Amino acid sequence: MKKIVVLTGAGISAESGISTFRDSNGLWENHDIMEVASVSGYNKNPQLVQDFYNKRRQQLFEVHPNKAHLFLKELEQNFNVTIITQNVDDLHERAESSHLIHLHGELRKARSERNENMIINWNKDIKIGDLAEDGSQLRPHIVWFGEMVPMMDNAIKEVKTADILLVIGTSMKVYPAASLIDYVKNNIQIIYIDPNDSFQSNSIIHIKKKATEAIDDIKKILGL
Ligand code: APR
């Protein structure tokens, strides 16, 4: 079976009702991204950041995977599929995709403030005073600006062995995630799905549509 690696971003969850980051003049849920998704923002106002992620975690109970998430599961019938997502929602899990790497963490996990490897499943609000086993404050298991991306090496290994790269719903503006496209083997097919011209490159096939509307185009290119 040929191997497809799918790099997804906020755009694949947009049609499930989850806001993207850079579609709305740089504000994310009315916050400057650096205020709520950076180490400095957390140190400056931990309560604001905890509340911000509590709201996003709560939202997970109101949204569902859309046809694009489900299509990636269906692709497993014909291809060996690995998804590398920048998203922290659980929609790929709920679409039952089998091989999934979260580069930027997961909303439904929490971790020790002190030890990034002390991670637990967590589905309710995190309150100041909720402690990890090491006695430090629990914080969202999210990779913030200014922090390392621990899953990057695994992701690079996956991309290096891809026969086809599918990029869905990411502006390719955040590194190191965006650099994954540089690790593909020579001359493999790169298909980019985005209704906007967020990312330009002369060696890719750009399907200028929303994720759910691009499914038939992707199937045609893949010979399905
Ligand atoms: N279908 C496909 N793509 C879409 C859709 C849709 N329905 N709606 C919007 N898009 C596209 C936008 O045009 C944009 O290019 O999805 C892309 C979303 O880009 P961003 O908002 O920058 O999100 P993303 O690329 O996932 O951000 C990467 O930045 O803030 C950090 O850690 C955060 O993981 C996030 C990272």
PDB file of C-alpha atoms and ligand atoms in Angstrom:
ATOM      1  CA  MET A   1       0.000   0.000   0.000  1.00  0.00           C
ATOM      2  CA  LYS A   2       1.241   3.488  -0.797  1.00  0.00           C
ATOM      3  CA  LYS A   3       1.820   5.768   2.171  1.00  0.00           C
ATOM      4  CA  ILE A   4      -0.045   9.063   2.424  1.00  0.00           C
ATOM      5  CA  VAL A   5       1.024  11.565   5.075  1.00  0.00           C
ATOM      6  CA  VAL A   6      -1.611  14.203   5.818  1.00  0.00           C
ATOM      7  CA  LEU A   7      -0.560  17.481   7.430  1.00  0.00           C
ATOM      8  CA  THR A   8      -3.648  19.156   8.888  1.00  0.00           C
ATOM      9  CA  GLY A   9      -4.257  22.527  10.492  1.00  0.00           C
ATOM     10  CA  ALA A  10      -7.109  24.574  11.882  1.00  0.00           C
ATOM     11  CA  GLY A  11      -8.798  24.779   8.472  1.00  0.00           C
ATOM     12  CA  ILE A  12      -9.873  21.120   8.550  1.00  0.00           C
ATOM     13  CA  SER A  13     -11.803  21.782  11.773  1.00  0.00           C
ATOM     14  CA  ALA A  14     -13.265  25.100  10.572  1.00  0.00           C
ATOM     15  CA  GLU A  15     -16.357  23.390   9.096  1.00  0.00           C
ATOM     16  CA  SER A  16     -16.917  21.719  12.449  1.00  0.00           C
ATOM     17  CA  GLY A  17     -17.273  25.191  13.953  1.00  0.00           C
ATOM     18  CA  ILE A  18     -13.803  25.581  15.519  1.00  0.00           C
ATOM     19  CA  SER A  19     -12.120  28.943  14.788  1.00  0.00           C
ATOM     20  CA  THR A  20      -8.920  29.083  12.789  1.00  0.00           C
ATOM     21  CA  PHE A  21      -6.027  31.252  13.921  1.00  0.00           C
ATOM     22  CA  ARG A  22      -5.211  33.603  11.098  1.00  0.00           C
ATOM     23  CA  ASP A  23      -8.480  33.965   9.269  1.00  0.00           C
ATOM     24  CA  SER A  24      -9.817  36.640  11.587  1.00  0.00           C
ATOM     25  CA  ASN A  25      -7.350  39.534  11.435  1.00  0.00           C
ATOM     26  CA  GLY A  26      -4.867  37.831  13.750  1.00  0.00           C
ATOM     27  CA  LEU A  27      -7.265  37.586  16.680  1.00  0.00           C
ATOM     28  CA  TRP A  28      -8.154  34.156  17.960  1.00  0.00           C
ATOM     29  CA  GLU A  29     -11.437  34.057  19.841  1.00  0.00           C
ATOM     30  CA  ASN A  30     -10.822  37.829  20.417  1.00  0.00           C
ATOM     31  CA  HIS A  31      -7.406  37.263  21.938  1.00  0.00           C
ATOM     32  CA  ASP A  32      -3.988  38.058  20.511  1.00  0.00           C
ATOM     33  CA  ILE A  33      -2.455  34.612  19.957  1.00  0.00           C
ATOM     34  CA  MET A  34       0.688  35.513  21.914  1.00  0.00           C
ATOM     35  CA  GLU A  35      -1.476  36.503  24.920  1.00  0.00           C
ATOM     36  CA  VAL A  36      -2.999  33.015  25.229  1.00  0.00           C
ATOM     37  CA  ALA A  37      -0.691  30.626  23.338  1.00  0.00           C
ATOM     38  CA  SER A  38       2.781  31.541  24.541  1.00  0.00           C
ATOM     39  CA  VAL A  39       4.903  30.836  27.623  1.00  0.00           C
ATOM     40  CA  SER A  40       5.186  34.585  28.316  1.00  0.00           C
ATOM     41  CA  GLY A  41       1.409  34.958  28.077  1.00  0.00           C
ATOM     42  CA  TYR A  42       0.905  32.117  30.562  1.00  0.00           C
ATOM     43  CA  ASN A  43       3.497  33.473  32.988  1.00  0.00           C
ATOM     44  CA  LYS A  44       1.929  36.923  32.758  1.00  0.00           C
ATOM     45  CA  ASN A  45      -1.656  35.805  33.332  1.00  0.00           C
ATOM     46  CA  PRO A  46      -2.082  32.098  34.088  1.00  0.00           C
ATOM     47  CA  GLN A  47      -5.778  32.479  34.963  1.00  0.00           C
ATOM     48  CA  LEU A  48      -6.594  34.090  31.578  1.00  0.00           C
ATOM     49  CA  VAL A  49      -4.777  31.298  29.738  1.00  0.00           C
ATOM     50  CA  GLN A  50      -6.347  28.516  31.830  1.00  0.00           C
ATOM     51  CA  ASP A  51      -9.812  30.037  31.216  1.00  0.00           C
ATOM     52  CA  PHE A  52      -9.089  30.354  27.492  1.00  0.00           C
ATOM     53  CA  TYR A  53      -8.247  26.667  27.136  1.00  0.00           C
ATOM     54  CA  ASN A  54     -11.070  25.661  29.496  1.00  0.00           C
ATOM     55  CA  LYS A  55     -13.501  27.346  27.072  1.00  0.00           C
ATOM     56  CA  ARG A  56     -11.914  25.585  24.076  1.00  0.00           C
ATOM     57  CA  ARG A  57     -11.958  22.230  25.876  1.00  0.00           C
ATOM     58  CA  GLN A  58     -15.659  22.736  26.718  1.00  0.00           C
ATOM     59  CA  GLN A  59     -16.342  23.509  23.047  1.00  0.00           C
ATOM     60  CA  LEU A  60     -15.162  19.991  22.102  1.00  0.00           C
ATOM     61  CA  PHE A  61     -18.376  18.620  23.591  1.00  0.00           C
ATOM     62  CA  GLU A  62     -20.423  20.696  21.139  1.00  0.00           C
ATOM     63  CA  VAL A  63     -18.576  19.958  17.858  1.00  0.00           C
ATOM     64  CA  HIS A  64     -18.203  16.854  15.700  1.00  0.00           C
ATOM     65  CA  PRO A  65     -15.806  15.549  13.061  1.00  0.00           C
ATOM     66  CA  ASN A  66     -16.829  16.774   9.590  1.00  0.00           C
ATOM     67  CA  LYS A  67     -16.763  14.956   6.222  1.00  0.00           C
ATOM     68  CA  ALA A  68     -13.092  15.819   5.747  1.00  0.00           C
ATOM     69  CA  HIS A  69     -12.061  14.098   8.998  1.00  0.00           C
ATOM     70  CA  LEU A  70     -14.199  11.085   8.051  1.00  0.00           C
ATOM     71  CA  PHE A  71     -12.703  11.005   4.535  1.00  0.00           C
ATOM     72  CA  LEU A  72      -9.188  10.673   6.018  1.00  0.00           C
ATOM     73  CA  LYS A  73     -10.387   7.593   7.926  1.00  0.00           C
ATOM     74  CA  GLU A  74     -11.943   6.198   4.704  1.00  0.00           C
ATOM     75  CA  LEU A  75      -8.589   6.701   2.914  1.00  0.00           C
ATOM     76  CA  GLU A  76      -7.156   3.967   5.146  1.00  0.00           C
ATOM     77  CA  GLN A  77      -8.976   1.397   3.001  1.00  0.00           C
ATOM     78  CA  ASN A  78      -6.637   2.161   0.078  1.00  0.00           C
ATOM     79  CA  PHE A  79      -3.548   3.721   1.633  1.00  0.00           C
ATOM     80  CA  ASN A  80      -1.297   3.541   4.665  1.00  0.00           C
ATOM     81  CA  VAL A  81      -2.357   6.891   6.214  1.00  0.00           C
ATOM     82  CA  THR A  82      -0.527   8.895   8.887  1.00  0.00           C
ATOM     83  CA  ILE A  83      -1.965  12.219  10.027  1.00  0.00           C
ATOM     84  CA  ILE A  84       0.307  14.871  11.496  1.00  0.00           C
ATOM     85  CA  THR A  85      -1.913  17.575  12.931  1.00  0.00           C
ATOM     86  CA  GLN A  86      -1.225  21.008  14.370  1.00  0.00           C
ATOM     87  CA  ASN A  87      -4.725  20.912  15.840  1.00  0.00           C
ATOM     88  CA  VAL A  88      -5.329  20.313  19.520  1.00  0.00           C
ATOM     89  CA  ASP A  89      -8.948  19.225  19.102  1.00  0.00           C
ATOM     90  CA  ASP A  90      -9.936  15.532  19.185  1.00  0.00           C
ATOM     91  CA  LEU A  91     -11.789  15.415  15.869  1.00  0.00           C
ATOM     92  CA  HIS A  92      -9.286  13.131  14.118  1.00  0.00           C
ATOM     93  CA  GLU A  93      -9.544  10.743  17.098  1.00  0.00           C
ATOM     94  CA  ARG A  94     -13.323  10.843  16.941  1.00  0.00           C
ATOM     95  CA  ALA A  95     -13.176  10.112  13.204  1.00  0.00           C
ATOM     96  CA  GLU A  96     -11.182   7.040  14.305  1.00  0.00           C
ATOM     97  CA  SER A  97      -8.041   7.760  12.283  1.00  0.00           C
ATOM     98  CA  SER A  98      -5.500   5.089  13.181  1.00  0.00           C
ATOM     99  CA  HIS A  99      -2.116   6.830  13.000  1.00  0.00           C
ATOM    100  CA  LEU A 100      -2.128  10.338  14.423  1.00  0.00           C
ATOM    101  CA  ILE A 101       0.617  12.664  15.652  1.00  0.00           C
ATOM    102  CA  HIS A 102      -0.324  15.871  17.517  1.00  0.00           C
ATOM    103  CA  LEU A 103       2.502  18.367  17.031  1.00  0.00           C
ATOM    104  CA  HIS A 104       1.061  21.107  19.245  1.00  0.00           C
ATOM    105  CA  GLY A 105      -0.517  19.055  22.050  1.00  0.00           C
ATOM    106  CA  GLU A 106      -4.077  18.059  22.896  1.00  0.00           C
ATOM    107  CA  LEU A 107      -6.906  19.914  24.632  1.00  0.00           C
ATOM    108  CA  ARG A 108      -8.075  16.738  26.384  1.00  0.00           C
ATOM    109  CA  LYS A 109      -4.770  16.301  28.188  1.00  0.00           C
ATOM    110  CA  ALA A 110      -3.157  18.269  31.011  1.00  0.00           C
ATOM    111  CA  ARG A 111       0.448  18.293  32.228  1.00  0.00           C
ATOM    112  CA  SER A 112       2.619  19.327  35.134  1.00  0.00           C
ATOM    113  CA  GLU A 113       3.899  22.911  34.923  1.00  0.00           C
ATOM    114  CA  ARG A 114       7.305  21.563  35.896  1.00  0.00           C
ATOM    115  CA  ASN A 115       7.552  18.314  33.930  1.00  0.00           C
ATOM    116  CA  GLU A 116       6.401  18.311  30.302  1.00  0.00           C
ATOM    117  CA  ASN A 117       6.368  14.511  30.273  1.00  0.00           C
ATOM    118  CA  MET A 118       3.945  14.252  33.204  1.00  0.00           C
ATOM    119  CA  ILE A 119       0.800  14.190  31.038  1.00  0.00           C
ATOM    120  CA  ILE A 120      -2.668  12.972  32.073  1.00  0.00           C
ATOM    121  CA  ASN A 121      -6.027  12.727  30.341  1.00  0.00           C
ATOM    122  CA  TRP A 122      -8.168  15.684  31.422  1.00  0.00           C
ATOM    123  CA  ASN A 123     -11.672  16.573  30.215  1.00  0.00           C
ATOM    124  CA  LYS A 124     -12.862  19.192  32.670  1.00  0.00           C
ATOM    125  CA  ASP A 125     -11.759  22.739  33.484  1.00  0.00           C
ATOM    126  CA  ILE A 126      -8.273  23.154  34.948  1.00  0.00           C
ATOM    127  CA  LYS A 127      -8.447  25.379  38.018  1.00  0.00           C
ATOM    128  CA  ILE A 128      -5.601  27.122  39.808  1.00  0.00           C
ATOM    129  CA  GLY A 129      -4.931  24.632  42.609  1.00  0.00           C
ATOM    130  CA  ASP A 130      -5.420  21.505  40.473  1.00  0.00           C
ATOM    131  CA  LEU A 131      -2.040  19.857  40.936  1.00  0.00           C
ATOM    132  CA  ALA A 132      -0.029  17.232  39.050  1.00  0.00           C
ATOM    133  CA  GLU A 133       1.539  14.275  40.858  1.00  0.00           C
ATOM    134  CA  ASP A 134       4.759  16.257  41.294  1.00  0.00           C
ATOM    135  CA  GLY A 135       2.795  18.848  43.260  1.00  0.00           C
ATOM    136  CA  SER A 136       3.050  21.529  40.562  1.00  0.00           C
ATOM    137  CA  GLN A 137       0.097  23.311  38.985  1.00  0.00           C
ATOM    138  CA  LEU A 138      -1.613  21.513  36.119  1.00  0.00           C
ATOM    139  CA  ARG A 139      -1.574  23.368  32.789  1.00  0.00           C
ATOM    140  CA  PRO A 140      -2.970  22.518  29.335  1.00  0.00           C
ATOM    141  CA  HIS A 141      -0.889  19.959  27.410  1.00  0.00           C
ATOM    142  CA  ILE A 142      -0.447  22.469  24.588  1.00  0.00           C
ATOM    143  CA  VAL A 143       2.847  23.397  22.907  1.00  0.00           C
ATOM    144  CA  TRP A 144       2.972  27.185  23.242  1.00  0.00           C
ATOM    145  CA  PHE A 145       5.043  29.619  21.238  1.00  0.00           C
ATOM    146  CA  GLY A 146       8.460  29.579  22.849  1.00  0.00           C
ATOM    147  CA  GLU A 147       8.327  25.840  23.638  1.00  0.00           C
ATOM    148  CA  MET A 148       9.908  22.857  21.880  1.00  0.00           C
ATOM    149  CA  VAL A 149       7.790  20.569  19.653  1.00  0.00           C
ATOM    150  CA  PRO A 150       8.601  17.119  21.127  1.00  0.00           C
ATOM    151  CA  MET A 151       6.853  15.135  18.361  1.00  0.00           C
ATOM    152  CA  MET A 152       8.781  16.842  15.551  1.00  0.00           C
ATOM    153  CA  ASP A 153      11.340  14.033  15.063  1.00  0.00           C
ATOM    154  CA  ASN A 154       8.577  11.426  14.737  1.00  0.00           C
ATOM    155  CA  ALA A 155       6.787  13.684  12.260  1.00  0.00           C
ATOM    156  CA  ILE A 156       9.913  14.139  10.131  1.00  0.00           C
ATOM    157  CA  LYS A 157      10.425  10.352  10.010  1.00  0.00           C
ATOM    158  CA  GLU A 158       6.860   9.920   8.762  1.00  0.00           C
ATOM    159  CA  VAL A 159       7.143  12.643   6.094  1.00  0.00           C
ATOM    160  CA  LYS A 160      10.430  11.217   4.796  1.00  0.00           C
ATOM    161  CA  THR A 161       8.686   7.946   3.924  1.00  0.00           C
ATOM    162  CA  ALA A 162       5.564   9.458   2.377  1.00  0.00           C
ATOM    163  CA  ASP A 163       4.635   8.570  -1.213  1.00  0.00           C
ATOM    164  CA  ILE A 164       2.045  11.355  -1.285  1.00  0.00           C
ATOM    165  CA  LEU A 165       1.718  14.452   0.946  1.00  0.00           C
ATOM    166  CA  LEU A 166      -1.739  15.900   1.550  1.00  0.00           C
ATOM    167  CA  VAL A 167      -1.804  19.317   3.263  1.00  0.00           C
ATOM    168  CA  ILE A 168      -5.249  20.373   4.486  1.00  0.00           C
ATOM    169  CA  GLY A 169      -6.246  23.628   6.190  1.00  0.00           C
ATOM    170  CA  THR A 170      -2.965  25.092   7.345  1.00  0.00           C
ATOM    171  CA  SER A 171      -1.464  28.447   6.409  1.00  0.00           C
ATOM    172  CA  MET A 172       2.008  26.882   6.755  1.00  0.00           C
ATOM    173  CA  LYS A 173       3.109  29.930   8.721  1.00  0.00           C
ATOM    174  CA  VAL A 174       4.164  28.327  11.993  1.00  0.00           C
ATOM    175  CA  TYR A 175       7.528  26.610  12.361  1.00  0.00           C
ATOM    176  CA  PRO A 176       8.815  24.008  12.769  1.00  0.00           C
ATOM    177  CA  ALA A 177       5.532  22.374  11.617  1.00  0.00           C
ATOM    178  CA  ALA A 178       5.615  24.192   8.281  1.00  0.00           C
ATOM    179  CA  SER A 179       9.141  22.913   7.586  1.00  0.00           C
ATOM    180  CA  LEU A 180       7.815  19.342   7.317  1.00  0.00           C
ATOM    181  CA  ILE A 181       7.130  19.922   3.622  1.00  0.00           C
ATOM    182  CA  ASP A 182      10.905  20.237   3.084  1.00  0.00           C
ATOM    183  CA  TYR A 183      11.503  16.639   4.186  1.00  0.00           C
ATOM    184  CA  VAL A 184       9.542  14.874   1.480  1.00  0.00           C
ATOM    185  CA  LYS A 185      11.264  12.547  -0.988  1.00  0.00           C
ATOM    186  CA  ASN A 186      11.976  14.068  -4.417  1.00  0.00           C
ATOM    187  CA  ASN A 187       9.128  14.330  -6.917  1.00  0.00           C
ATOM    188  CA  ILE A 188       6.343  13.050  -4.703  1.00  0.00           C
ATOM    189  CA  GLN A 189       2.859  14.459  -5.215  1.00  0.00           C
ATOM    190  CA  ILE A 190       1.970  17.323  -2.815  1.00  0.00           C
ATOM    191  CA  ILE A 191      -1.699  18.268  -2.753  1.00  0.00           C
ATOM    192  CA  TYR A 192      -2.641  21.459  -0.839  1.00  0.00           C
ATOM    193  CA  ILE A 193      -6.270  22.061   0.134  1.00  0.00           C
ATOM    194  CA  ASP A 194      -7.140  25.602   1.169  1.00  0.00           C
ATOM    195  CA  PRO A 195      -9.825  28.010  -0.117  1.00  0.00           C
ATOM    196  CA  ASN A 196      -7.275  30.829   0.167  1.00  0.00           C
ATOM    197  CA  ASP A 197      -3.809  31.361  -1.286  1.00  0.00           C
ATOM    198  CA  SER A 198      -2.233  31.129   2.173  1.00  0.00           C
ATOM    199  CA  PHE A 199       0.672  29.032   0.942  1.00  0.00           C
ATOM    200  CA  GLN A 200       2.283  29.298  -2.474  1.00  0.00           C
ATOM    201  CA  SER A 201       4.676  26.849  -4.064  1.00  0.00           C
ATOM    202  CA  ASN A 202       5.181  25.927  -7.705  1.00  0.00           C
ATOM    203  CA  SER A 203       5.637  22.231  -6.987  1.00  0.00           C
ATOM    204  CA  ILE A 204       2.243  21.592  -5.429  1.00  0.00           C
ATOM    205  CA  ILE A 205      -1.292  20.916  -6.657  1.00  0.00           C
ATOM    206  CA  HIS A 206      -3.476  23.570  -4.979  1.00  0.00           C
ATOM    207  CA  ILE A 207      -7.160  22.676  -4.671  1.00  0.00           C
ATOM    208  CA  LYS A 208      -8.647  26.062  -3.842  1.00  0.00           C
ATOM    209  CA  LYS A 209     -11.659  24.773  -1.930  1.00  0.00           C
ATOM    210  CA  LYS A 210     -12.830  24.108   1.603  1.00  0.00           C
ATOM    211  CA  ALA A 211     -11.771  20.715   2.980  1.00  0.00           C
ATOM    212  CA  THR A 212     -15.195  19.069   2.703  1.00  0.00           C
ATOM    213  CA  GLU A 213     -15.709  20.407  -0.848  1.00  0.00           C
ATOM    214  CA  ALA A 214     -12.294  19.165  -2.042  1.00  0.00           C
ATOM    215  CA  ILE A 215     -12.917  15.479  -1.288  1.00  0.00           C
ATOM    216  CA  ASP A 216     -14.019  14.507  -4.824  1.00  0.00           C
ATOM    217  CA  ASP A 217     -11.034  16.368  -6.344  1.00  0.00           C
ATOM    218  CA  ILE A 218      -8.651  14.512  -4.004  1.00  0.00           C
ATOM    219  CA  LYS A 219     -10.284  11.162  -4.871  1.00  0.00           C
ATOM    220  CA  LYS A 220      -9.846  11.874  -8.593  1.00  0.00           C
ATOM    221  CA  ILE A 221      -6.135  12.718  -8.160  1.00  0.00           C
ATOM    222  CA  LEU A 222      -5.624   9.579  -6.048  1.00  0.00           C
ATOM    223  CA  GLY A 223      -7.441   7.445  -8.610  1.00  0.00           C
ATOM    224  CA  LEU A 224     -10.261   6.497  -6.210  1.00  0.00           C
TER     225      LEU A 224
HETATM  226  N1  APR B   1     -11.067  24.157   4.624  1.00  0.00           N
HETATM  227  C1  APR B   1      -9.727  24.188   4.378  1.00  0.00           C
HETATM  228  N2  APR B   1      -8.915  25.209   4.754  1.00  0.00           N
HETATM  229  C2  APR B   1      -9.503  26.244   5.386  1.00  0.00           C
HETATM  230  C3  APR B   1     -10.894  26.297   5.674  1.00  0.00           C
HETATM  231  C4  APR B   1     -11.682  25.194   5.258  1.00  0.00           C
HETATM  232  N3  APR B   1     -13.008  25.160   5.480  1.00  0.00           N
HETATM  233  N4  APR B   1     -11.155  27.478   6.304  1.00  0.00           N
HETATM  234  C5  APR B   1      -9.975  28.118   6.424  1.00  0.00           C
HETATM  235  N5  APR B   1      -8.991  27.391   5.865  1.00  0.00           N
HETATM  236  C6  APR B   1      -7.563  27.692   5.764  1.00  0.00           C
HETATM  237  C7  APR B   1      -7.204  29.159   5.869  1.00  0.00           C
HETATM  238  O1  APR B   1      -7.246  29.762   4.584  1.00  0.00           O
HETATM  239  C8  APR B   1      -5.780  29.094   6.413  1.00  0.00           C
HETATM  240  O2  APR B   1      -4.832  29.048   5.363  1.00  0.00           O
HETATM  241  O3  APR B   1      -6.947  27.075   6.876  1.00  0.00           O
HETATM  242  C9  APR B   1      -5.744  27.770   7.177  1.00  0.00           C
HETATM  243  C10 APR B   1      -5.699  27.969   8.675  1.00  0.00           C
HETATM  244  O4  APR B   1      -4.466  28.593   8.958  1.00  0.00           O
HETATM  245  P1  APR B   1      -4.190  29.073  10.458  1.00  0.00           P
HETATM  246  O5  APR B   1      -5.395  29.784  10.975  1.00  0.00           O
HETATM  247  O6  APR B   1      -2.862  29.779  10.423  1.00  0.00           O
HETATM  248  O7  APR B   1      -4.082  27.729  11.283  1.00  0.00           O
HETATM  249  P2  APR B   1      -2.851  26.734  11.349  1.00  0.00           P
HETATM  250  O8  APR B   1      -2.068  26.761  10.069  1.00  0.00           O
HETATM  251  O9  APR B   1      -3.389  25.430  11.798  1.00  0.00           O
HETATM  252  O10 APR B   1      -1.975  27.385  12.532  1.00  0.00           O
HETATM  253  C11 APR B   1      -0.819  26.670  12.903  1.00  0.00           C
HETATM  254  O11 APR B   1      -0.442  28.256  14.676  1.00  0.00           O
HETATM  255  O12 APR B   1      -1.312  29.500  16.394  1.00  0.00           O
HETATM  256  C12 APR B   1      -0.576  28.378  16.104  1.00  0.00           C
HETATM  257  O13 APR B   1      -0.371  26.414  17.358  1.00  0.00           O
HETATM  258  C13 APR B   1      -1.265  27.146  16.606  1.00  0.00           C
HETATM  259  O14 APR B   1      -1.505  25.007  15.504  1.00  0.00           O
HETATM  260  C14 APR B   1      -1.608  26.397  15.317  1.00  0.00           C
HETATM  261  C15 APR B   1      -0.551  26.895  14.358  1.00  0.00           C
END
